Tab-separated table of C-alpha atoms in Angstrom:
chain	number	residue	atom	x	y	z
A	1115	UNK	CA	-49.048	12.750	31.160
A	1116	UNK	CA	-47.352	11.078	34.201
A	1117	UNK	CA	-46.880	12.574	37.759
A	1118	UNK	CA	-43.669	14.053	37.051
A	1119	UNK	CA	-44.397	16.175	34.125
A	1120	UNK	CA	-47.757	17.311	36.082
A	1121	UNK	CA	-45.595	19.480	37.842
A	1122	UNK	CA	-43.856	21.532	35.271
A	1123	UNK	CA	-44.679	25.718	35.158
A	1124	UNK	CA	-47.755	26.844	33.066
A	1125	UNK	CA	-47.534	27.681	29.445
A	1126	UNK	CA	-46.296	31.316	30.375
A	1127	UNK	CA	-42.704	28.752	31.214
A	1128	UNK	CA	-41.967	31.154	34.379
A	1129	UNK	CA	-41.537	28.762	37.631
A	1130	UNK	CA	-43.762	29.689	40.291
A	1131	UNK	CA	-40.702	30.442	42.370
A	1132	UNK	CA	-40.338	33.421	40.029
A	1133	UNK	CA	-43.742	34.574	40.279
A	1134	UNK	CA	-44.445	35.255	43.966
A	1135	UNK	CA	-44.081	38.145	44.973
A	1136	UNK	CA	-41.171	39.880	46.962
A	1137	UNK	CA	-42.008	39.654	51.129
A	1138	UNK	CA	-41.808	42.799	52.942
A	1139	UNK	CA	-38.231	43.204	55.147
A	1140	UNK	CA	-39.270	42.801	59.040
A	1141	UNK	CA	-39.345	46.404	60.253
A	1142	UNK	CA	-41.655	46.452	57.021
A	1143	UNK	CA	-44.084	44.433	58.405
A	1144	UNK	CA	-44.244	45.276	61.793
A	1145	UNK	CA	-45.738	48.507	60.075
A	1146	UNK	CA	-42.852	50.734	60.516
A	1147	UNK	CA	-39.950	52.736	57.787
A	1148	UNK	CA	-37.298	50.607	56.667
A	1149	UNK	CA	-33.946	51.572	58.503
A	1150	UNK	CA	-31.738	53.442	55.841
A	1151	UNK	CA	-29.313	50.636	55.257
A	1152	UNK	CA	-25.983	51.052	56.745
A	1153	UNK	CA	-22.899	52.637	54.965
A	1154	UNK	CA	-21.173	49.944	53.066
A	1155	UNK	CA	-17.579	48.708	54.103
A	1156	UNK	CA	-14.940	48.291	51.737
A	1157	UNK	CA	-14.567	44.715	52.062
A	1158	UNK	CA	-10.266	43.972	51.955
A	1159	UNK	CA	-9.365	42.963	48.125
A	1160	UNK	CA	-10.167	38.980	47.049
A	1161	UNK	CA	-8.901	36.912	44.632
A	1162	UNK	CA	-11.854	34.241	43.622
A	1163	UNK	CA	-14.235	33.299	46.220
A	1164	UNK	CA	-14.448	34.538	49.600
A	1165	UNK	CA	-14.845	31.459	51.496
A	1166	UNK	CA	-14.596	28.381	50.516
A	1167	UNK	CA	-16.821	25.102	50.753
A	1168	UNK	CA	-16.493	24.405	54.697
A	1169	UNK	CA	-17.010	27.956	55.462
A	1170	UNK	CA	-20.105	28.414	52.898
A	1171	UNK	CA	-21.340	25.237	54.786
A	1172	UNK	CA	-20.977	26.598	58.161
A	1173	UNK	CA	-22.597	29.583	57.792
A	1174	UNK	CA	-25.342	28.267	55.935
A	1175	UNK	CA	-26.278	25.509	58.865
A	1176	UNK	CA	-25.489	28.343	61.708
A	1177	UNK	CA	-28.266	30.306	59.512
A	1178	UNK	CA	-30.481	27.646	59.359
A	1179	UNK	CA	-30.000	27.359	63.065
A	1180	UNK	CA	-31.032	30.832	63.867
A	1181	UNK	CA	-34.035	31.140	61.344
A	1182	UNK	CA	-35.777	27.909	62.718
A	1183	UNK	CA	-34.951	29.607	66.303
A	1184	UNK	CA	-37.318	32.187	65.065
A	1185	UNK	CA	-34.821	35.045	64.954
A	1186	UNK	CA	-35.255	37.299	61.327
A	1187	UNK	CA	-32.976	36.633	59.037
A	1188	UNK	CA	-31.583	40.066	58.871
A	1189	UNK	CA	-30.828	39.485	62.442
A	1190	UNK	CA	-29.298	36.593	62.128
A	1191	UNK	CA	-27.365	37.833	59.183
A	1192	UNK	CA	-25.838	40.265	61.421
A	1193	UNK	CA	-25.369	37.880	63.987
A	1194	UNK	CA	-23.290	35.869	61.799
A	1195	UNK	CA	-21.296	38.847	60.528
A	1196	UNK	CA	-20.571	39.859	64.079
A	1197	UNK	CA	-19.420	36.344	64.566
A	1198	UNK	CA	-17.514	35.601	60.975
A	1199	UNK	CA	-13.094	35.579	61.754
A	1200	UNK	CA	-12.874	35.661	57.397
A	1201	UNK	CA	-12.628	38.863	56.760
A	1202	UNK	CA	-13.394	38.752	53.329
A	1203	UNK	CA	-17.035	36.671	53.625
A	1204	UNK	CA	-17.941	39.264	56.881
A	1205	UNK	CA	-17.731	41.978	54.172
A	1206	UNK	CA	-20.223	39.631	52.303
A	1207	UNK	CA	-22.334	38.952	55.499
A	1208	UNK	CA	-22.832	42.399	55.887
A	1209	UNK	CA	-23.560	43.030	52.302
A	1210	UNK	CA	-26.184	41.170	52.192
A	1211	UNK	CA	-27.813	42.208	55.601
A	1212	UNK	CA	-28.410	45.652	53.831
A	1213	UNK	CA	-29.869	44.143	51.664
A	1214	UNK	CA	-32.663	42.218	53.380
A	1215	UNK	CA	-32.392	45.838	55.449
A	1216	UNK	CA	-33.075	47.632	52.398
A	1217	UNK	CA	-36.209	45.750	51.767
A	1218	UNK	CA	-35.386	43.118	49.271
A	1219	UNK	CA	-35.379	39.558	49.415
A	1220	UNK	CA	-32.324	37.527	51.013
A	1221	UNK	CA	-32.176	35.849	47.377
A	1222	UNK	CA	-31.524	39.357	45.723
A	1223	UNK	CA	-28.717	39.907	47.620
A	1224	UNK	CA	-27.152	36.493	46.731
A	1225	UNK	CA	-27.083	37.116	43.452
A	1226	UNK	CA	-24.645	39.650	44.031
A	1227	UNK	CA	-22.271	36.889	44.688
A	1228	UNK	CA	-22.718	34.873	41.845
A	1229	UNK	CA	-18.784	33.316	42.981
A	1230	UNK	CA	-19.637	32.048	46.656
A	1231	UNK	CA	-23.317	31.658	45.997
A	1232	UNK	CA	-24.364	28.998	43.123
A	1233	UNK	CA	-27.239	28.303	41.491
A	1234	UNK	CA	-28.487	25.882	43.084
A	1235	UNK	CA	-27.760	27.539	46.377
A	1236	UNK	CA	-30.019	30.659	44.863
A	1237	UNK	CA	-32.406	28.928	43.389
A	1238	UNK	CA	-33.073	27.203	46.450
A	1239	UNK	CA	-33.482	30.524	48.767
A	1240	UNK	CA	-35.288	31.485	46.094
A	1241	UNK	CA	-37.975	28.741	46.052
A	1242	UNK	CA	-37.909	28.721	50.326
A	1243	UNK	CA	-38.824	32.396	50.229
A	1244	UNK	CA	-41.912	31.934	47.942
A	1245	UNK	CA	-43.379	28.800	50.042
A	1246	UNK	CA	-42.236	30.760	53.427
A	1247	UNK	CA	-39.987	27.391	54.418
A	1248	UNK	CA	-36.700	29.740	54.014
A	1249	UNK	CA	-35.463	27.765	57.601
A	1250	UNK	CA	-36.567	24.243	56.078
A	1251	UNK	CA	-34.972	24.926	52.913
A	1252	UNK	CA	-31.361	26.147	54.410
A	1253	UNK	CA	-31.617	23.163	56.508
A	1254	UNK	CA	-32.109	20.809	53.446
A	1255	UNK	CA	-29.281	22.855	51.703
A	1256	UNK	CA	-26.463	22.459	54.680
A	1257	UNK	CA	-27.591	18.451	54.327
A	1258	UNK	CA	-26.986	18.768	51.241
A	1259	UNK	CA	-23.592	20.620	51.110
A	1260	UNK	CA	-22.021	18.363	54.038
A	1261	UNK	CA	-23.034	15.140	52.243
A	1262	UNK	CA	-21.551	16.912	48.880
A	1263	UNK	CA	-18.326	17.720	50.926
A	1264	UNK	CA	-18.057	14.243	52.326
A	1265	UNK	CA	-18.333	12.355	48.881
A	1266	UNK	CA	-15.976	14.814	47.553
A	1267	UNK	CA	-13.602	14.362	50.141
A	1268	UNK	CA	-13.790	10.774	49.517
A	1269	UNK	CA	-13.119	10.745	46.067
A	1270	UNK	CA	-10.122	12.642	46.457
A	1271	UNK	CA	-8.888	10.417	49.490
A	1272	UNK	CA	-8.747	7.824	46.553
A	1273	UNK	CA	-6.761	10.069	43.855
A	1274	UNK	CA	-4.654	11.193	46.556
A	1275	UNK	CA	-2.480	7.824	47.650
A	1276	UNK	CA	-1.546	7.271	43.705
A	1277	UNK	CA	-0.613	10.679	43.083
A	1278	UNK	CA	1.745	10.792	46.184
A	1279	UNK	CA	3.349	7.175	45.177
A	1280	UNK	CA	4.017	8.430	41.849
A	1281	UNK	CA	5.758	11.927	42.779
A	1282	UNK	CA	7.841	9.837	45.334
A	1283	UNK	CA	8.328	7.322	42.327
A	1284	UNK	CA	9.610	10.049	40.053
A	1285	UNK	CA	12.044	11.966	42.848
A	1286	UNK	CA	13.902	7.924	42.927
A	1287	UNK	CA	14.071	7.478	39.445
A	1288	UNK	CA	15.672	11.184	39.089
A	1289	UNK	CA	17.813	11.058	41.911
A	1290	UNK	CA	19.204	7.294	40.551
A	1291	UNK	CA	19.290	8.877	36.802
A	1292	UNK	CA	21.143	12.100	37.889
A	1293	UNK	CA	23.461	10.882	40.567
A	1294	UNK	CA	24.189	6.810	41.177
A	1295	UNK	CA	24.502	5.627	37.134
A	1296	UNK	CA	26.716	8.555	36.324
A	1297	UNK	CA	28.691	6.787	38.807
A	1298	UNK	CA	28.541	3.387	37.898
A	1299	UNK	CA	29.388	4.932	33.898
A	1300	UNK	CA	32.497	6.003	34.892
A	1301	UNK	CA	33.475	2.770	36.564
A	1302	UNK	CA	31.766	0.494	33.801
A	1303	UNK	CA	34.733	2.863	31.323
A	1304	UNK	CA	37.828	2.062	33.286
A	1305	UNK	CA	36.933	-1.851	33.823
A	1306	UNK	CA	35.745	-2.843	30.321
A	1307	UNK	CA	38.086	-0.989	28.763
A	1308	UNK	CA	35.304	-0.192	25.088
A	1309	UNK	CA	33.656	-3.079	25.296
A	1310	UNK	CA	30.043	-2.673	23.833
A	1311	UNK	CA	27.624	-2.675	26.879
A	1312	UNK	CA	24.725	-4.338	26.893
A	1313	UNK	CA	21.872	-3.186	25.546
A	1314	UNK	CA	19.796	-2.666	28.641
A	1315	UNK	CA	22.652	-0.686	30.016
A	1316	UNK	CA	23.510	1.384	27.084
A	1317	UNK	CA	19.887	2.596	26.823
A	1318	UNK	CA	19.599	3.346	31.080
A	1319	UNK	CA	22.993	5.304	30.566
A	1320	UNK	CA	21.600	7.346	27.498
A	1321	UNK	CA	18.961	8.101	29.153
A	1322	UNK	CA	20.478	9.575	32.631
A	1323	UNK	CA	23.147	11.098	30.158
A	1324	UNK	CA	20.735	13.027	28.539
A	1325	UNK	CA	18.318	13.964	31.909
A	1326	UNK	CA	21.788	14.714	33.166
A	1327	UNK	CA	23.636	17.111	30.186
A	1328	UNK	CA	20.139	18.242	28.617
A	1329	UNK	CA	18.529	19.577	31.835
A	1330	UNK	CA	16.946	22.621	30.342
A	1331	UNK	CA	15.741	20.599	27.483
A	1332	UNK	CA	14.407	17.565	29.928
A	1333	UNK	CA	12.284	20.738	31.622
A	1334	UNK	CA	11.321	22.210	28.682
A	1335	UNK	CA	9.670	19.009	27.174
A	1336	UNK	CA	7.975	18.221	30.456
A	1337	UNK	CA	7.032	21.930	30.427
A	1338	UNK	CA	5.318	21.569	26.796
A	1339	UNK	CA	3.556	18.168	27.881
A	1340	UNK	CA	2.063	20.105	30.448
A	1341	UNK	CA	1.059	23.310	28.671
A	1342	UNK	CA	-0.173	20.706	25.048
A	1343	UNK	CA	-2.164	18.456	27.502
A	1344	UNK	CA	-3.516	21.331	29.393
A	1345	UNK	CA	-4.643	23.361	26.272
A	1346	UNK	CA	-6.124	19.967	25.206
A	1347	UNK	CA	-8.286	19.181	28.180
A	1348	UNK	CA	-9.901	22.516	27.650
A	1349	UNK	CA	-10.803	21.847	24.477
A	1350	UNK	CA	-14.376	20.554	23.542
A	1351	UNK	CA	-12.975	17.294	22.148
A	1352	UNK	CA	-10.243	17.183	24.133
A	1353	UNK	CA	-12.963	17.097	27.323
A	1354	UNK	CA	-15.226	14.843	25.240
A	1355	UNK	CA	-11.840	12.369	25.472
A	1356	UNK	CA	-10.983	12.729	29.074
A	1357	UNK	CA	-14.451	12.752	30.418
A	1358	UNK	CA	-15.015	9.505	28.565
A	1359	UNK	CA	-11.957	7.913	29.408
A	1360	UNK	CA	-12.867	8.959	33.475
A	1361	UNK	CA	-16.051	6.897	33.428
A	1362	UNK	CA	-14.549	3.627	31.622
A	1363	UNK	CA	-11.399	3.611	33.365
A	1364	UNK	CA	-10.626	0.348	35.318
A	1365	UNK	CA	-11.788	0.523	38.442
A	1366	UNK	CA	-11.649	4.183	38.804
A	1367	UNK	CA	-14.368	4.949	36.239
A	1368	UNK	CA	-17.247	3.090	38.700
A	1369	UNK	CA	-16.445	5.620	40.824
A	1370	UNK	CA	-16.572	8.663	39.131
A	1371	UNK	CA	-19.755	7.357	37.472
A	1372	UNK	CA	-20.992	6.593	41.068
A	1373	UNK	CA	-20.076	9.907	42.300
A	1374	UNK	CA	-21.938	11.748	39.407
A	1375	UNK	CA	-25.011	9.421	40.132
A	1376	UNK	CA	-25.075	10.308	43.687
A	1377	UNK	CA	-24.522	14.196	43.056
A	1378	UNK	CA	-27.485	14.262	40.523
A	1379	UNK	CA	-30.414	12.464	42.668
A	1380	UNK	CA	-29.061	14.303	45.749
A	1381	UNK	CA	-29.128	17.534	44.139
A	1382	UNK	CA	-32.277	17.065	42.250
A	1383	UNK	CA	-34.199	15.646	45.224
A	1384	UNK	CA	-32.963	18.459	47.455
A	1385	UNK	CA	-34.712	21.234	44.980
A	1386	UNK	CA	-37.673	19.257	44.164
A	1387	UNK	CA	-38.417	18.651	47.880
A	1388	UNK	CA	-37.872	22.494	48.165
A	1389	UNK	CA	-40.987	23.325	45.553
A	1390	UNK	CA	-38.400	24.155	42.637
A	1391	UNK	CA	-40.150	23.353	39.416
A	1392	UNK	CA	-39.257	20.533	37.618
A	1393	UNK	CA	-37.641	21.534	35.012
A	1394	UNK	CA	-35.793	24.293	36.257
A	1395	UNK	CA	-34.290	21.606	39.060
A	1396	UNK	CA	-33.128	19.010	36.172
A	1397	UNK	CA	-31.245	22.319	34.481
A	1398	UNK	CA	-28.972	22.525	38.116
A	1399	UNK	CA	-27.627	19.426	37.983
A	1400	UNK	CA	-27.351	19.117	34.529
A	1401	UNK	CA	-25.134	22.260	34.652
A	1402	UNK	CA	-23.264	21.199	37.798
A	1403	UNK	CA	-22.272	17.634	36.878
A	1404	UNK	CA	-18.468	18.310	36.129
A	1405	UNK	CA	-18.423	15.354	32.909
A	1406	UNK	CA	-20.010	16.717	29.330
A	1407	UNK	CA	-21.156	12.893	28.911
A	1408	UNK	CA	-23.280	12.861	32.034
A	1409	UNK	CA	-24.502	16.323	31.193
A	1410	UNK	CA	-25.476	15.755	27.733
A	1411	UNK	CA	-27.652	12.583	29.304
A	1412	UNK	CA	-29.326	15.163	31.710
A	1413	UNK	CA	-29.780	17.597	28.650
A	1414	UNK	CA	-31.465	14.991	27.157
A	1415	UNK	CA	-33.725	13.971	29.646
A	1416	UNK	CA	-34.772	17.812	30.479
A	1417	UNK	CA	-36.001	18.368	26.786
A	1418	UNK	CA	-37.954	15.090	26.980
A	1419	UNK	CA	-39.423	15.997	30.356
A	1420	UNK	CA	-40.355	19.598	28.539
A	1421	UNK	CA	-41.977	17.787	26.189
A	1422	UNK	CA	-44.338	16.216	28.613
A	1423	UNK	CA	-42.238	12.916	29.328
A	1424	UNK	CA	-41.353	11.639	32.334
A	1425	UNK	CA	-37.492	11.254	33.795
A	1426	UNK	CA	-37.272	7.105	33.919
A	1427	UNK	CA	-37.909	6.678	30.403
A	1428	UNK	CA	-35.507	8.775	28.762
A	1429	UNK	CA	-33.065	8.425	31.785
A	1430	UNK	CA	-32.944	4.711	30.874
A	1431	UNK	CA	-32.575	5.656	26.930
A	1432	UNK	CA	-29.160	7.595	27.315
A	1433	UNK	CA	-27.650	4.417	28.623
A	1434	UNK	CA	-25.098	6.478	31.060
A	1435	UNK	CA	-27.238	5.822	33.873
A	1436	UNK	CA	-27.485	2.145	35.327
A	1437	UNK	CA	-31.339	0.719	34.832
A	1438	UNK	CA	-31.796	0.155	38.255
A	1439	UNK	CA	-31.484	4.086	38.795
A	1440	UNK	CA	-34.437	4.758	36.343
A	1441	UNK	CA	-36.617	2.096	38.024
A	1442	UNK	CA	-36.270	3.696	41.576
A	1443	UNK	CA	-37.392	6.777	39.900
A	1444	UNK	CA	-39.773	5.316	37.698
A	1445	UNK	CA	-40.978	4.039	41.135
A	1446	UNK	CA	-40.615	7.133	42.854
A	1447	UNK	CA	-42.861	9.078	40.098
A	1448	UNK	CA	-45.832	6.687	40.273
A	1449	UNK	CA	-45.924	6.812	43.773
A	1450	UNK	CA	-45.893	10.575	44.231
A	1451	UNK	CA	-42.549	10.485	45.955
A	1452	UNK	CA	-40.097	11.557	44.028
A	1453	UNK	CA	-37.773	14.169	45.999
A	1454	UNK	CA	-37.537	11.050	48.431
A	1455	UNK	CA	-36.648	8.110	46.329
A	1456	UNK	CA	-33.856	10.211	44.581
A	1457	UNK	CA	-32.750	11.211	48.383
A	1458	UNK	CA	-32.953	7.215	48.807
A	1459	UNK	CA	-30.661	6.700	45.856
A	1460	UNK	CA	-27.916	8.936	46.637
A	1461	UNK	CA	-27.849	7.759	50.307
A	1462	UNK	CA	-27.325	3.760	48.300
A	1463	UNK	CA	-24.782	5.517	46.057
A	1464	UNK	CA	-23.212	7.476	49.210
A	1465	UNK	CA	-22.464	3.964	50.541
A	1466	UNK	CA	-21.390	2.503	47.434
A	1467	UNK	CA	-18.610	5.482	46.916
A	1468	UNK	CA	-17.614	4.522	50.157
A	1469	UNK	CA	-16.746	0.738	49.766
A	1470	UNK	CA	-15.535	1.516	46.059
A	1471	UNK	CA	-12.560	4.167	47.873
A	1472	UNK	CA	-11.964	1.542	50.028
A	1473	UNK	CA	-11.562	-1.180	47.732
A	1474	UNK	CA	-9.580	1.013	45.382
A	1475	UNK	CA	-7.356	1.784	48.375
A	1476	UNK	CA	-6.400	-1.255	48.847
A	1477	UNK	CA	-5.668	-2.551	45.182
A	1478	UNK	CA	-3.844	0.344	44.256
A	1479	UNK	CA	-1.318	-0.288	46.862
A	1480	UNK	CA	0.491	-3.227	45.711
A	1481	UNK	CA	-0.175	-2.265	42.023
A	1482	UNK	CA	1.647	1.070	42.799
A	1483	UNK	CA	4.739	-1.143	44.996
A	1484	UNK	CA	4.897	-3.933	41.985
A	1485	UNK	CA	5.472	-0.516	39.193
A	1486	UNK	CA	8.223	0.926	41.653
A	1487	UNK	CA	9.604	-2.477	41.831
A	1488	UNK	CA	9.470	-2.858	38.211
A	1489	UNK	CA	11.023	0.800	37.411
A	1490	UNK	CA	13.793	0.633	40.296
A	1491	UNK	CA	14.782	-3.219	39.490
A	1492	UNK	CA	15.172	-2.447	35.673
A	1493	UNK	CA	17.471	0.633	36.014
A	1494	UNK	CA	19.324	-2.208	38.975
A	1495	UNK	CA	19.891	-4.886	36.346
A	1496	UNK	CA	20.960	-2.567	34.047
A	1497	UNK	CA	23.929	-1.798	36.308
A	1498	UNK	CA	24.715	-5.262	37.214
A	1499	UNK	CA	24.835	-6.605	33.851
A	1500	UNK	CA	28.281	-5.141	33.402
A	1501	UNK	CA	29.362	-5.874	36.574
A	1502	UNK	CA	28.262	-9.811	35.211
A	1503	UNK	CA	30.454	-9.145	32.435
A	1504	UNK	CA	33.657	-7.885	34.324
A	1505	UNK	CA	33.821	-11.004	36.978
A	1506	UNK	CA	33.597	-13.232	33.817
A	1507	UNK	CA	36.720	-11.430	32.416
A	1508	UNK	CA	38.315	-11.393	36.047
A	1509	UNK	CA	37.755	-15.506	36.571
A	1510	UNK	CA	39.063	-16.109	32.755
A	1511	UNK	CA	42.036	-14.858	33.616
């Protein structure tokens, strides 16, 4: 059996996270009654989450902060709360500060917030409270989350120029369908007196006609696009299509495929270097992935590992993964240091998300200029064709 699957939980199959047991609360072990915990507040009402990703992130390097500094972390939960202007998450704060009060773990009270508090988040705490590295493990964790953030961020950066070119692209063509050809119809009816137009022109004028007199029914068919293709992208094959088409799209499916890679080894490196058991870490990411191809690959590769393989082999085997990925781990496993070589990947991907935005940038701009240029200078030579037509008349005469 190699290195990797040496590492997996006993036959019983419960992590040894699981199986330590519960610390005492502070005042518990300085020998003395646990406080009766505090009255709760009735936290003001929330829709979702509490806080979102840059708060969660803040708070949980300010806490990492503070337990490293030594200070107990009911203390510096209530520290935090004192400190928190979201008055939503200092409800939360302050939740869960009775509960490490009330003797149980910081972890317990986590799972109380099963919306602002993941599973790998918990599962993390979790496996930091059992080795007694809870300040190591919330540092590795806000690492983590900012790095997450920042790739996130970047991705987005790279959706976000196309997106705003083709709303801006859209507004034109509507304004030049709704209010310049109506125009230029009215004027093309005086001066050719029922000649045919051409063809170009009769189907441009049909179409601003109908955006023009059929408003409700232009809205309503953009309306049922929306609500079909919606409906069909929650689907199962309907997510099977899209998440397929996202990694094998031109230049925009490296990416995304990038982006997963780099999200898996940094999230499975961060809970492996945190004492998480094996499998139980491959189950995170494999849940978190956000594409049902990717996580079908992981699934794979988590009931191989069960079986008492290792994670290069049948990495390699699901062919979603580049090769050069399963040889760094492949490496990684034989040498004993795993959680860092999949850290070392996901910095190498980090960097490669970075040059692919970049490069995307700057290809999608002209691409998106030459389509406006194409749409715009159509719907123009439509309306000049006539005008063609008319001086012809005018000089024959």
């Amino acid at each position: 059996m190699s290195t990797t699957a040496a590492t997996l939980p006993g036959k019983s199959g419960v992590p040894a996270a699981k199986a330590a047991p519960k610390k005492d609360s502070p005042a518990k072990a300085a020998g003395l009654s646990a406080a009766p915990p505090r009255k709760k507040k009735k936290g003001p009402i929330t829709f979702g989450a509490a806080v979102g990703v840059a708060g969660l992130t803040a708070f949980t390097r300010q806490l990492s902060t503070l337990v490293n500094a030594g200070m107990p972390i009911m203390r510096s939960l209530e520290t935090l709360a004192r400190q928190e202007k979201n008055l939503a998450f200092k409800n939360v704060i302050e939740t869960l500060a009775d509960t490490v009060r009330s003797g149980s773990n910081f972890s317990d009270g986590l799972l109380q917030h099963p919306k602002i508090f993941d599973r790998l988040y918990i599962n993390m705490i979790k496996a930091g409270e059992a080795g007694g590295v809870l300040g190591t493990v919330l540092e590795r964790l806000s690492k983590f989350m900012e790095k997450a953030q920042k790739i996130k961020g970047k991705v987005k950066s790279a959706m976000t120029y196309p997106v705003i070119i083709g709303m801006i692209a859209v507004v034109i063509v509507g304004a030049l369908m709704v209010f310049v050809i109506p125009s230029f119809q009215g004027i093309f009816n005086d001066m050719l007196k029922g000649k045919p137009l051409p063809g170009l022109t009769a189907a441009v004028i049909a179409v601003s006609d109908f955006i023009q007199h059929r408003i409700v029914t232009t809205v309503l068919i953009v309306a049922g696009i929306a609500i079909a293709f919606r409906f069909f992208s929650r689907s199962k094959f309907g997510i099977r299509v899209i998440d397929w088409l996202l990694l094998r799209i031109p230049a925009f499916g490296p990416l995304f495929l990038k982006a997963s890679i780099a999200r898996f080894t940094r999230t499975l490196g961060t809970l492996l270097s945190s004492g998480v058991p094996i499998l139980q870490a491959l189950a995170i990411p494999r849940d978190t992935s956000g594409n049902i191809h990717v996580a079908n690959a992981l699934n794979f590769v988590h009931d191989r590992v069960k079986e008492g393989d290792n994670i290069a082999k049948p990495l390699n085997s699901t062919k979603v993964f580049p090769d050069i990925v399963g040889s760094m781990i492949e490496v990684g496993e034989e040498t004993g240091a795993l959680p860092d070589m999949l850290n070392r990947i996901a910095d190498t991907y980090d960097d490669e998300v970075d040059n692919a935005v970049g490069s995307i940038t700057s290809i999608i701009e002209p691409i998106m200029i030459v389509c406006m240029a194409l749409v715009v200078g159509t719907i123009v030579i439509a309306l000049f064709l006539p005008i063609i037509d008319i001086i012809k008349d005018l000089g024959s005469k």
